[in-house]
Tab-separated table of N, CA and C in Angstrom:
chain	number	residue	atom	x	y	z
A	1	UNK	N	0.853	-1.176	0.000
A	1	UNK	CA	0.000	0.000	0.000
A	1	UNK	C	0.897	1.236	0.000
A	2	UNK	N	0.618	2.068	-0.718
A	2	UNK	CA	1.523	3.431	-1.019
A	2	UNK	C	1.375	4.513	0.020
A	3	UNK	N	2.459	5.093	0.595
A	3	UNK	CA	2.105	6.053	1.664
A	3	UNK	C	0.905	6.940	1.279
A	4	UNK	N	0.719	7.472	0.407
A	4	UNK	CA	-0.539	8.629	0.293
A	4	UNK	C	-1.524	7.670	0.524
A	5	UNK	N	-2.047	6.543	-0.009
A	5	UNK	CA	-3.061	5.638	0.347
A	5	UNK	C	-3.252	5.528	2.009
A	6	UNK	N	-2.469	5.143	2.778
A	6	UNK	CA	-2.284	5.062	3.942
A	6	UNK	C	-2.695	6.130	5.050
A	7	UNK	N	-2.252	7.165	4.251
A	7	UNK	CA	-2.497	8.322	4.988
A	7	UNK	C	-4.022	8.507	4.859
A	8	UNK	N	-4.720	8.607	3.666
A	8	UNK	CA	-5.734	8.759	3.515
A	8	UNK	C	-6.845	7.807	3.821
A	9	UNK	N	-6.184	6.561	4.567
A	9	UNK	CA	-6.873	5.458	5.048
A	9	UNK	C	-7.125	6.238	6.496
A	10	UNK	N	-5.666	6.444	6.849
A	10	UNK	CA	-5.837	7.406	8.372
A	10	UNK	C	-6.796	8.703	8.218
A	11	UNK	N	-6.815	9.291	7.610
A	11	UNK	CA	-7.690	10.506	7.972
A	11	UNK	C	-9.255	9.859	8.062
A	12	UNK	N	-9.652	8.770	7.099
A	12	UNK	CA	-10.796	8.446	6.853
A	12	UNK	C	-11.276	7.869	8.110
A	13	UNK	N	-10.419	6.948	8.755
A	13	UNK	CA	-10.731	6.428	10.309
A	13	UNK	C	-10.491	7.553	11.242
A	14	UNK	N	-9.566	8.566	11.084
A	14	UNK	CA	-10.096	9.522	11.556
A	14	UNK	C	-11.476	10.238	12.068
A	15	UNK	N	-11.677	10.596	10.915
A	15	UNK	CA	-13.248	11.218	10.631
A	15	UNK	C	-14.055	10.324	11.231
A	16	UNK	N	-14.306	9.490	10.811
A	16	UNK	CA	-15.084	8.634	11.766
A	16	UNK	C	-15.168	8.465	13.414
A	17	UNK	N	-13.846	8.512	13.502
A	17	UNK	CA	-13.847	8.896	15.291
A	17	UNK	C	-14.074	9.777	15.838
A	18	UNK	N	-13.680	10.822	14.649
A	18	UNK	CA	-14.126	11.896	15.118
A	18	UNK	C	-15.649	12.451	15.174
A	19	UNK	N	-16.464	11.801	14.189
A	19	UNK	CA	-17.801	11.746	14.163
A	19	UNK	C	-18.192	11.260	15.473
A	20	UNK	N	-17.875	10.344	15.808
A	20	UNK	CA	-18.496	9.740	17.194
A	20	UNK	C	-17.844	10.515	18.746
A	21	UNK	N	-16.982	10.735	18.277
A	21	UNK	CA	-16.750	11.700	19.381
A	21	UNK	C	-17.183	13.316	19.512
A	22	UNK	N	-17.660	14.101	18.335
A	22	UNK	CA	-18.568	15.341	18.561
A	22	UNK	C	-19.827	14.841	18.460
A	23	UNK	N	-20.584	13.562	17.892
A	23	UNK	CA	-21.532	13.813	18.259
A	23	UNK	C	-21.838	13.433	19.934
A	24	UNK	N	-20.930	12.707	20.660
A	24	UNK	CA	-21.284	12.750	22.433
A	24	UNK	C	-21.205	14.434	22.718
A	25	UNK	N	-20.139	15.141	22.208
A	25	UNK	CA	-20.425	16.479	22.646
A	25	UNK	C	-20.979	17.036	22.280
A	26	UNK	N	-21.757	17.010	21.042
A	26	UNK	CA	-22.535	18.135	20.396
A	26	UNK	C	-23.638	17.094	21.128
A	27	UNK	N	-24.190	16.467	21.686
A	27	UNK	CA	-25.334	15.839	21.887
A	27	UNK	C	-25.442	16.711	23.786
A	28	UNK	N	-24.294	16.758	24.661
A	28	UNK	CA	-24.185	17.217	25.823
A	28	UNK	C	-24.515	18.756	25.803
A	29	UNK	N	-23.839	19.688	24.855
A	29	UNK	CA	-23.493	20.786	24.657
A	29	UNK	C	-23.683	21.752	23.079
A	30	UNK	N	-25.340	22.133	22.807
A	30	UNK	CA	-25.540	22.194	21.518
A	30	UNK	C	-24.777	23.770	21.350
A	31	UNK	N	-24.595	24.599	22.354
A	31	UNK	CA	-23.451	25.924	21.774
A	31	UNK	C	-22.230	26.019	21.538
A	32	UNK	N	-21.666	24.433	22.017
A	32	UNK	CA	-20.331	24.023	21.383
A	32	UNK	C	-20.206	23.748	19.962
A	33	UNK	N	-21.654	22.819	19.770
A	33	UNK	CA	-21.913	22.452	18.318
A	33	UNK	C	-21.930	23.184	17.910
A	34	UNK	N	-22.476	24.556	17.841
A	34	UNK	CA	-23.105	25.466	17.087
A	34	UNK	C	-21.086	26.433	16.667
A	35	UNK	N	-20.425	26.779	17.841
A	35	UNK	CA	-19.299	27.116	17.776
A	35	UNK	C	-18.409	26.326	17.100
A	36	UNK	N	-18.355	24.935	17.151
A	36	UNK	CA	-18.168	24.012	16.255
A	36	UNK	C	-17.742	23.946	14.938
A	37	UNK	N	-19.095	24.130	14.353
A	37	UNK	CA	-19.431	23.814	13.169
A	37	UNK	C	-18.703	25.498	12.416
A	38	UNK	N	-19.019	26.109	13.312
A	38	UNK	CA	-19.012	27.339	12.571
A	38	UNK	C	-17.627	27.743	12.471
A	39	UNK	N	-16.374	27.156	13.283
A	39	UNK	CA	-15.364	27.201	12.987
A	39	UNK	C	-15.097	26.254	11.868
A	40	UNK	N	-15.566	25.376	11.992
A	40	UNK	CA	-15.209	24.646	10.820
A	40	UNK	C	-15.140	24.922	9.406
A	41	UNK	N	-16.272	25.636	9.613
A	41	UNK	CA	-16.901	26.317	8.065
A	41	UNK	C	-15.844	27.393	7.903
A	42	UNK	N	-15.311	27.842	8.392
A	42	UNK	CA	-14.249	29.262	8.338
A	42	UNK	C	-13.216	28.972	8.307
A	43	UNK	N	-12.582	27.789	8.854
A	43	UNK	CA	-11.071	26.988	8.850
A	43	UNK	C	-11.106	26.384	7.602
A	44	UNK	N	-12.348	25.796	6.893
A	44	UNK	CA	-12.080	25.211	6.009
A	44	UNK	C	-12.220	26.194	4.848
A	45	UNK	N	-12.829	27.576	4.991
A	45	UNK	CA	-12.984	28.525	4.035
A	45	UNK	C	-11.633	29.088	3.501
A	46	UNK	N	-11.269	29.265	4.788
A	46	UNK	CA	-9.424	30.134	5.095
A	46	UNK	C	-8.776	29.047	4.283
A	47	UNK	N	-8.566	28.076	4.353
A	47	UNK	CA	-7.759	26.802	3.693
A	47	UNK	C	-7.433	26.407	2.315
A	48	UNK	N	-8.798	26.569	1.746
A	48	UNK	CA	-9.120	27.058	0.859
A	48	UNK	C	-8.612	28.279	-0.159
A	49	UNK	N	-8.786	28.944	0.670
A	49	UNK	CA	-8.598	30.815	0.217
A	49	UNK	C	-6.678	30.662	0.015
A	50	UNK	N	-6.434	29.940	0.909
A	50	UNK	CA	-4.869	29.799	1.172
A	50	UNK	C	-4.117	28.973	-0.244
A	51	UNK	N	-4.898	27.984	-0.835
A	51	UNK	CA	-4.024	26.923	-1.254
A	51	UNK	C	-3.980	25.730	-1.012
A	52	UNK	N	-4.706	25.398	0.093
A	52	UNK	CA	-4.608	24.227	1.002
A	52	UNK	C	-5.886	23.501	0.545
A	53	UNK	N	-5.974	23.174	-0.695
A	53	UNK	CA	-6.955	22.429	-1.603
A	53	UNK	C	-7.259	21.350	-0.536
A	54	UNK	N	-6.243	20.078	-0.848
A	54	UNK	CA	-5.906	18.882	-0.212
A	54	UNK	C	-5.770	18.902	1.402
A	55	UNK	N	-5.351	19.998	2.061
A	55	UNK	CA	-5.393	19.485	3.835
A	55	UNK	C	-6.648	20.548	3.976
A	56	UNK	N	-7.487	20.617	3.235
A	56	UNK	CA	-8.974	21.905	3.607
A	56	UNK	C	-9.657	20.611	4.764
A	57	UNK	N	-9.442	19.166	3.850
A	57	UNK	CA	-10.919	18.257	4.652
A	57	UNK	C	-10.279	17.931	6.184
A	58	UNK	N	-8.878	17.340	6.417
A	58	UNK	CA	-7.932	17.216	7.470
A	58	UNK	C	-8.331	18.828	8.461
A	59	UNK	N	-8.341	20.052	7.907
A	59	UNK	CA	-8.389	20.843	8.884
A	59	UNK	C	-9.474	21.537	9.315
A	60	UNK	N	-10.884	20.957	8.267
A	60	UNK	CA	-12.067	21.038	9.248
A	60	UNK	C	-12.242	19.681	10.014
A	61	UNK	N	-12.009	18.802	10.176
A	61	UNK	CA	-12.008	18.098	10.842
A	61	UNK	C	-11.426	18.549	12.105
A	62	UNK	N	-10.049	18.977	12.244
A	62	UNK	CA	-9.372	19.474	13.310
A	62	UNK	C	-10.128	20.509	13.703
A	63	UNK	N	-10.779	21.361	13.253
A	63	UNK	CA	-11.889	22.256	13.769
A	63	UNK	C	-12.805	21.867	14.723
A	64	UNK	N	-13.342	20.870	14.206
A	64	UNK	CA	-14.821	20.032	14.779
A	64	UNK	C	-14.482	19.735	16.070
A	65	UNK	N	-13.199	19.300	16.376
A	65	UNK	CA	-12.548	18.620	17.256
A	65	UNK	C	-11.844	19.514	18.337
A	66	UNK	N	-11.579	20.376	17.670
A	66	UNK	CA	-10.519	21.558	18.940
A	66	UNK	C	-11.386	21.463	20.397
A	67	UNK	N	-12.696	21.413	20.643
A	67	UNK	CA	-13.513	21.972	21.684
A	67	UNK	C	-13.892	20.770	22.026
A	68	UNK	N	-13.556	19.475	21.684
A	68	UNK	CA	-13.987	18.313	22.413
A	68	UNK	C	-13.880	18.083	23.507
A	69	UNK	N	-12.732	18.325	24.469
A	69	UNK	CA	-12.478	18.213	25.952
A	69	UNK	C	-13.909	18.876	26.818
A	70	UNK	N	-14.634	19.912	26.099
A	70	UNK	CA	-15.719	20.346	26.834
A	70	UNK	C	-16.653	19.321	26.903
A	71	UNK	N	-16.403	17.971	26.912
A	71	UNK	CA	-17.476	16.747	27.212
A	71	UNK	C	-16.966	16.788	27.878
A	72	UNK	N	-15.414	17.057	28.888
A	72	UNK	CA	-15.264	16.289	30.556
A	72	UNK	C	-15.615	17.957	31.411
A	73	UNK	N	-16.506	18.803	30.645
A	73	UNK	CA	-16.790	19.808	32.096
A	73	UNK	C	-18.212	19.768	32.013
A	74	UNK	N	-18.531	20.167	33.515
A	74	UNK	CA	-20.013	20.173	33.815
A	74	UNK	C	-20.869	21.160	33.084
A	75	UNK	N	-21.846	20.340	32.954
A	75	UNK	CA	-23.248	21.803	32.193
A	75	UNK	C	-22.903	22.724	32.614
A	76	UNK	N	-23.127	22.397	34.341
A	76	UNK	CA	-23.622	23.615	34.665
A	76	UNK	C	-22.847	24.869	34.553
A	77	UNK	N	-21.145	24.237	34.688
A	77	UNK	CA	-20.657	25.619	33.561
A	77	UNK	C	-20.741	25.838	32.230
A	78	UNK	N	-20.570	25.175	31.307
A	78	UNK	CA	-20.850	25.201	29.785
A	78	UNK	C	-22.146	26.234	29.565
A	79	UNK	N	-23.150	25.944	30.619
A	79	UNK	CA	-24.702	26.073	29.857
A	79	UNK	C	-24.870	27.722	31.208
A	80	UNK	N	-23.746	27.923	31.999
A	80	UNK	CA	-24.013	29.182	32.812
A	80	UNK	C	-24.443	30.264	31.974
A	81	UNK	N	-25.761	30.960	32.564
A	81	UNK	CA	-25.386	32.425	31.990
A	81	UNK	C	-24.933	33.346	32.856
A	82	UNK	N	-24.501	34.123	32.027
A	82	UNK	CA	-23.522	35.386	32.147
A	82	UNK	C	-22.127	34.874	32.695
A	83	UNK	N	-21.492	35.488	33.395
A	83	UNK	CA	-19.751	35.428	33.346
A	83	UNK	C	-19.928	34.179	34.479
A	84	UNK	N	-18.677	33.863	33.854
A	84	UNK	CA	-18.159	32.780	35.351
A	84	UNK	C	-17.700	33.002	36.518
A	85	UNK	N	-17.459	32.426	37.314
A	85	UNK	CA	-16.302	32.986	38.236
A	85	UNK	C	-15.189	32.656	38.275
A	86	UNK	N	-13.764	32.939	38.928
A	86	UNK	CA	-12.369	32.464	38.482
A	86	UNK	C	-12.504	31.209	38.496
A	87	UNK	N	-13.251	30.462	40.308
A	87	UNK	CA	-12.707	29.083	40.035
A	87	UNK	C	-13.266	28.452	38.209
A	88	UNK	N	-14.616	28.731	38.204
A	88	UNK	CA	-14.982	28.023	36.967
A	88	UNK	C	-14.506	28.228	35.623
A	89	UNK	N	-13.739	29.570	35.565
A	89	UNK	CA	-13.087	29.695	34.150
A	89	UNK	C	-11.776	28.659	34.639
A	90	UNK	N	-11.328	28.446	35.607
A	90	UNK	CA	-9.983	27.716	35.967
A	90	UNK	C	-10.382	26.474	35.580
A	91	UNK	N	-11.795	25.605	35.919
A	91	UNK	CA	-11.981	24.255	35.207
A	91	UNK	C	-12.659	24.487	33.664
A	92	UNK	N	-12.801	25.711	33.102
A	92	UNK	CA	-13.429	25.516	31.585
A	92	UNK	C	-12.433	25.203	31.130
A	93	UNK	N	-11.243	26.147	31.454
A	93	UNK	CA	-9.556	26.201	30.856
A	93	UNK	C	-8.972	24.571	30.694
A	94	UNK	N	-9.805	23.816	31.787
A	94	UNK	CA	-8.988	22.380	31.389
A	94	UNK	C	-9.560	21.585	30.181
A	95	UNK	N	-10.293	22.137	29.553
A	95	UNK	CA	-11.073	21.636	28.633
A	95	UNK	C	-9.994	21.252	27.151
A	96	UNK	N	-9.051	21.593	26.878
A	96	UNK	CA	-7.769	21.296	25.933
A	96	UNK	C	-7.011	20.340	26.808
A	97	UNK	N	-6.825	20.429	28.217
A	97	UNK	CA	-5.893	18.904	28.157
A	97	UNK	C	-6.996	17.739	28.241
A	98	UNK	N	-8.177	17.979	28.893
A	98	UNK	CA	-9.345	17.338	28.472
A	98	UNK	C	-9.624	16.321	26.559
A	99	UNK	N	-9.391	17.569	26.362
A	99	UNK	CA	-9.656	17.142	25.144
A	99	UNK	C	-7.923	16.569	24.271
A	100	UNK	N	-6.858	16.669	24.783
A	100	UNK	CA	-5.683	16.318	24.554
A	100	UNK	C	-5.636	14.600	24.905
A	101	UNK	N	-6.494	14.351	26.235
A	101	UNK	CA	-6.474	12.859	26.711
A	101	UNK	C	-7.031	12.427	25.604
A	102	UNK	N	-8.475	13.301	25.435
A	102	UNK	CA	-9.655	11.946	24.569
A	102	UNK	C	-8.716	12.093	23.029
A	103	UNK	N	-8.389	12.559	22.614
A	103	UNK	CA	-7.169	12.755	20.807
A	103	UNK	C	-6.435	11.902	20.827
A	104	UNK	N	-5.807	11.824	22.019
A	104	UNK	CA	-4.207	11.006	22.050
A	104	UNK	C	-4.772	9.421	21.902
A	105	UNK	N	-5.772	9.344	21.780
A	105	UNK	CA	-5.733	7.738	21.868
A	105	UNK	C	-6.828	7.741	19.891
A	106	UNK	N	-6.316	8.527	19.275
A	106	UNK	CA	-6.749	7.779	17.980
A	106	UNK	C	-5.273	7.962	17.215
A	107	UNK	N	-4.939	7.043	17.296
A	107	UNK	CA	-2.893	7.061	17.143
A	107	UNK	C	-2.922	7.142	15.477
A	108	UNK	N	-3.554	6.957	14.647
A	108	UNK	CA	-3.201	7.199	13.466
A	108	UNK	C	-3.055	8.818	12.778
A	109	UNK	N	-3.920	9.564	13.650
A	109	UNK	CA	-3.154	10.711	13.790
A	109	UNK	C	-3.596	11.793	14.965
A	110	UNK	N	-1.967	11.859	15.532
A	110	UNK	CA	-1.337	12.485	16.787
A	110	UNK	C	-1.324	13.746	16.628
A	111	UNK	N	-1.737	14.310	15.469
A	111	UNK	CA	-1.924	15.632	15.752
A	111	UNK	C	-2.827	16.182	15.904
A	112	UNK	N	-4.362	15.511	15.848
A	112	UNK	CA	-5.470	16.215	16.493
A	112	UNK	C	-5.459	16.549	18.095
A	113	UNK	N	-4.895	15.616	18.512
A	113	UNK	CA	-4.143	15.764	20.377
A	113	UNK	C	-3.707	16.892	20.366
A	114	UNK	N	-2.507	17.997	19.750
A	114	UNK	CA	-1.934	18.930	19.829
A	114	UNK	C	-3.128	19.882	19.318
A	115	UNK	N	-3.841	19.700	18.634
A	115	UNK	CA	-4.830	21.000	18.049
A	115	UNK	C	-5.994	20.871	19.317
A	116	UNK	N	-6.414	20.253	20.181
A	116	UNK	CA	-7.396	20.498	21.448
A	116	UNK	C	-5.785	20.865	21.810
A	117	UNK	N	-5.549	20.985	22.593
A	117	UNK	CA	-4.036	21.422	23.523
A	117	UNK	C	-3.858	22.434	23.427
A	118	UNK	N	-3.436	23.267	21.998
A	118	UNK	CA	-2.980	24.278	22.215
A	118	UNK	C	-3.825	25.397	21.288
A	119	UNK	N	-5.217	25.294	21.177
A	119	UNK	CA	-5.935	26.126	20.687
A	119	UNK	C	-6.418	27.188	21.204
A	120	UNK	N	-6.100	27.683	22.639
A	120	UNK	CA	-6.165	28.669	22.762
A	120	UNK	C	-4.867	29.063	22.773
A	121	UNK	N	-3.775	28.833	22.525
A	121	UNK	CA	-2.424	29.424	22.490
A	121	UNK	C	-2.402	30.622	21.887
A	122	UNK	N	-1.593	31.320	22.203
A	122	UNK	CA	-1.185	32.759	21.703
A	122	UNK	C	0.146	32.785	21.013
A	123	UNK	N	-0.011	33.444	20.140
A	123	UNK	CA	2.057	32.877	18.944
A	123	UNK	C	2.803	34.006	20.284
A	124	UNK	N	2.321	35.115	20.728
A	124	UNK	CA	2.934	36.103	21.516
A	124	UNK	C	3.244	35.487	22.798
A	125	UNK	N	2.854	34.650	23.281
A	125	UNK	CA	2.711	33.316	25.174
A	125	UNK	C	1.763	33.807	25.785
């Protein structure tokens, strides 16, 4: 089997895991979905716009996925209205290594783990 085949075997089992894993969160948390999707649509627009014909489908996928760790926090913060308080922005914030655990275990590709991780990163620290 030829590496590009391979790879594209991986993204395809990808997607699929990744299907089953936003829909537990988009099923817990429909303003994640909604934030979701709508990055997706814009990551994959930008990608596009860029050149990035071929990694457009790979990086809405990584879209869909950035906000997955928000399946290990409670409603009742997700679904709070108005502002949080420190402690609770301190457990929303764990929501990337959250979502770094549930990534790291679809090993065919290790870099959706790093895109929950470091998506709120700043290039500045």
């Amino acid at each position: 089997m030829a590496l590009a085949e391979s790879e594209r075997i991986a993204q395809l089992l990808t997607k699929d895991a990744g299907k089953i894993v936003t829909a537990a969160l988009f099923a817990k948390d429909y303003e994640t979905k909604k934030h979701s999707e709508r990055v997706a649509k814009y990551s994959r627009e930008i990608a596009i716009r860029y050149g990035l014909t071929e990694e457009a489908e790979i990086i809405t996928i990584w879209a869909l996925l950035h906000d997955v760790g928000k399946i290990g926090i409670p409603e009742m913060i997700l679904n709070k209205p108005g502002r949080l308080m420190e402690m609770e922005e301190e457990i929303l914030k764990r929501h990337t290594l959250i979502g770094e655990e549930i990534l790291k275990n679809i090993k065919d590709y290790p870099k959706l783990a790093s895109v929950a991780l470091s998506h709120h990163e700043r290039f500045d620290g």
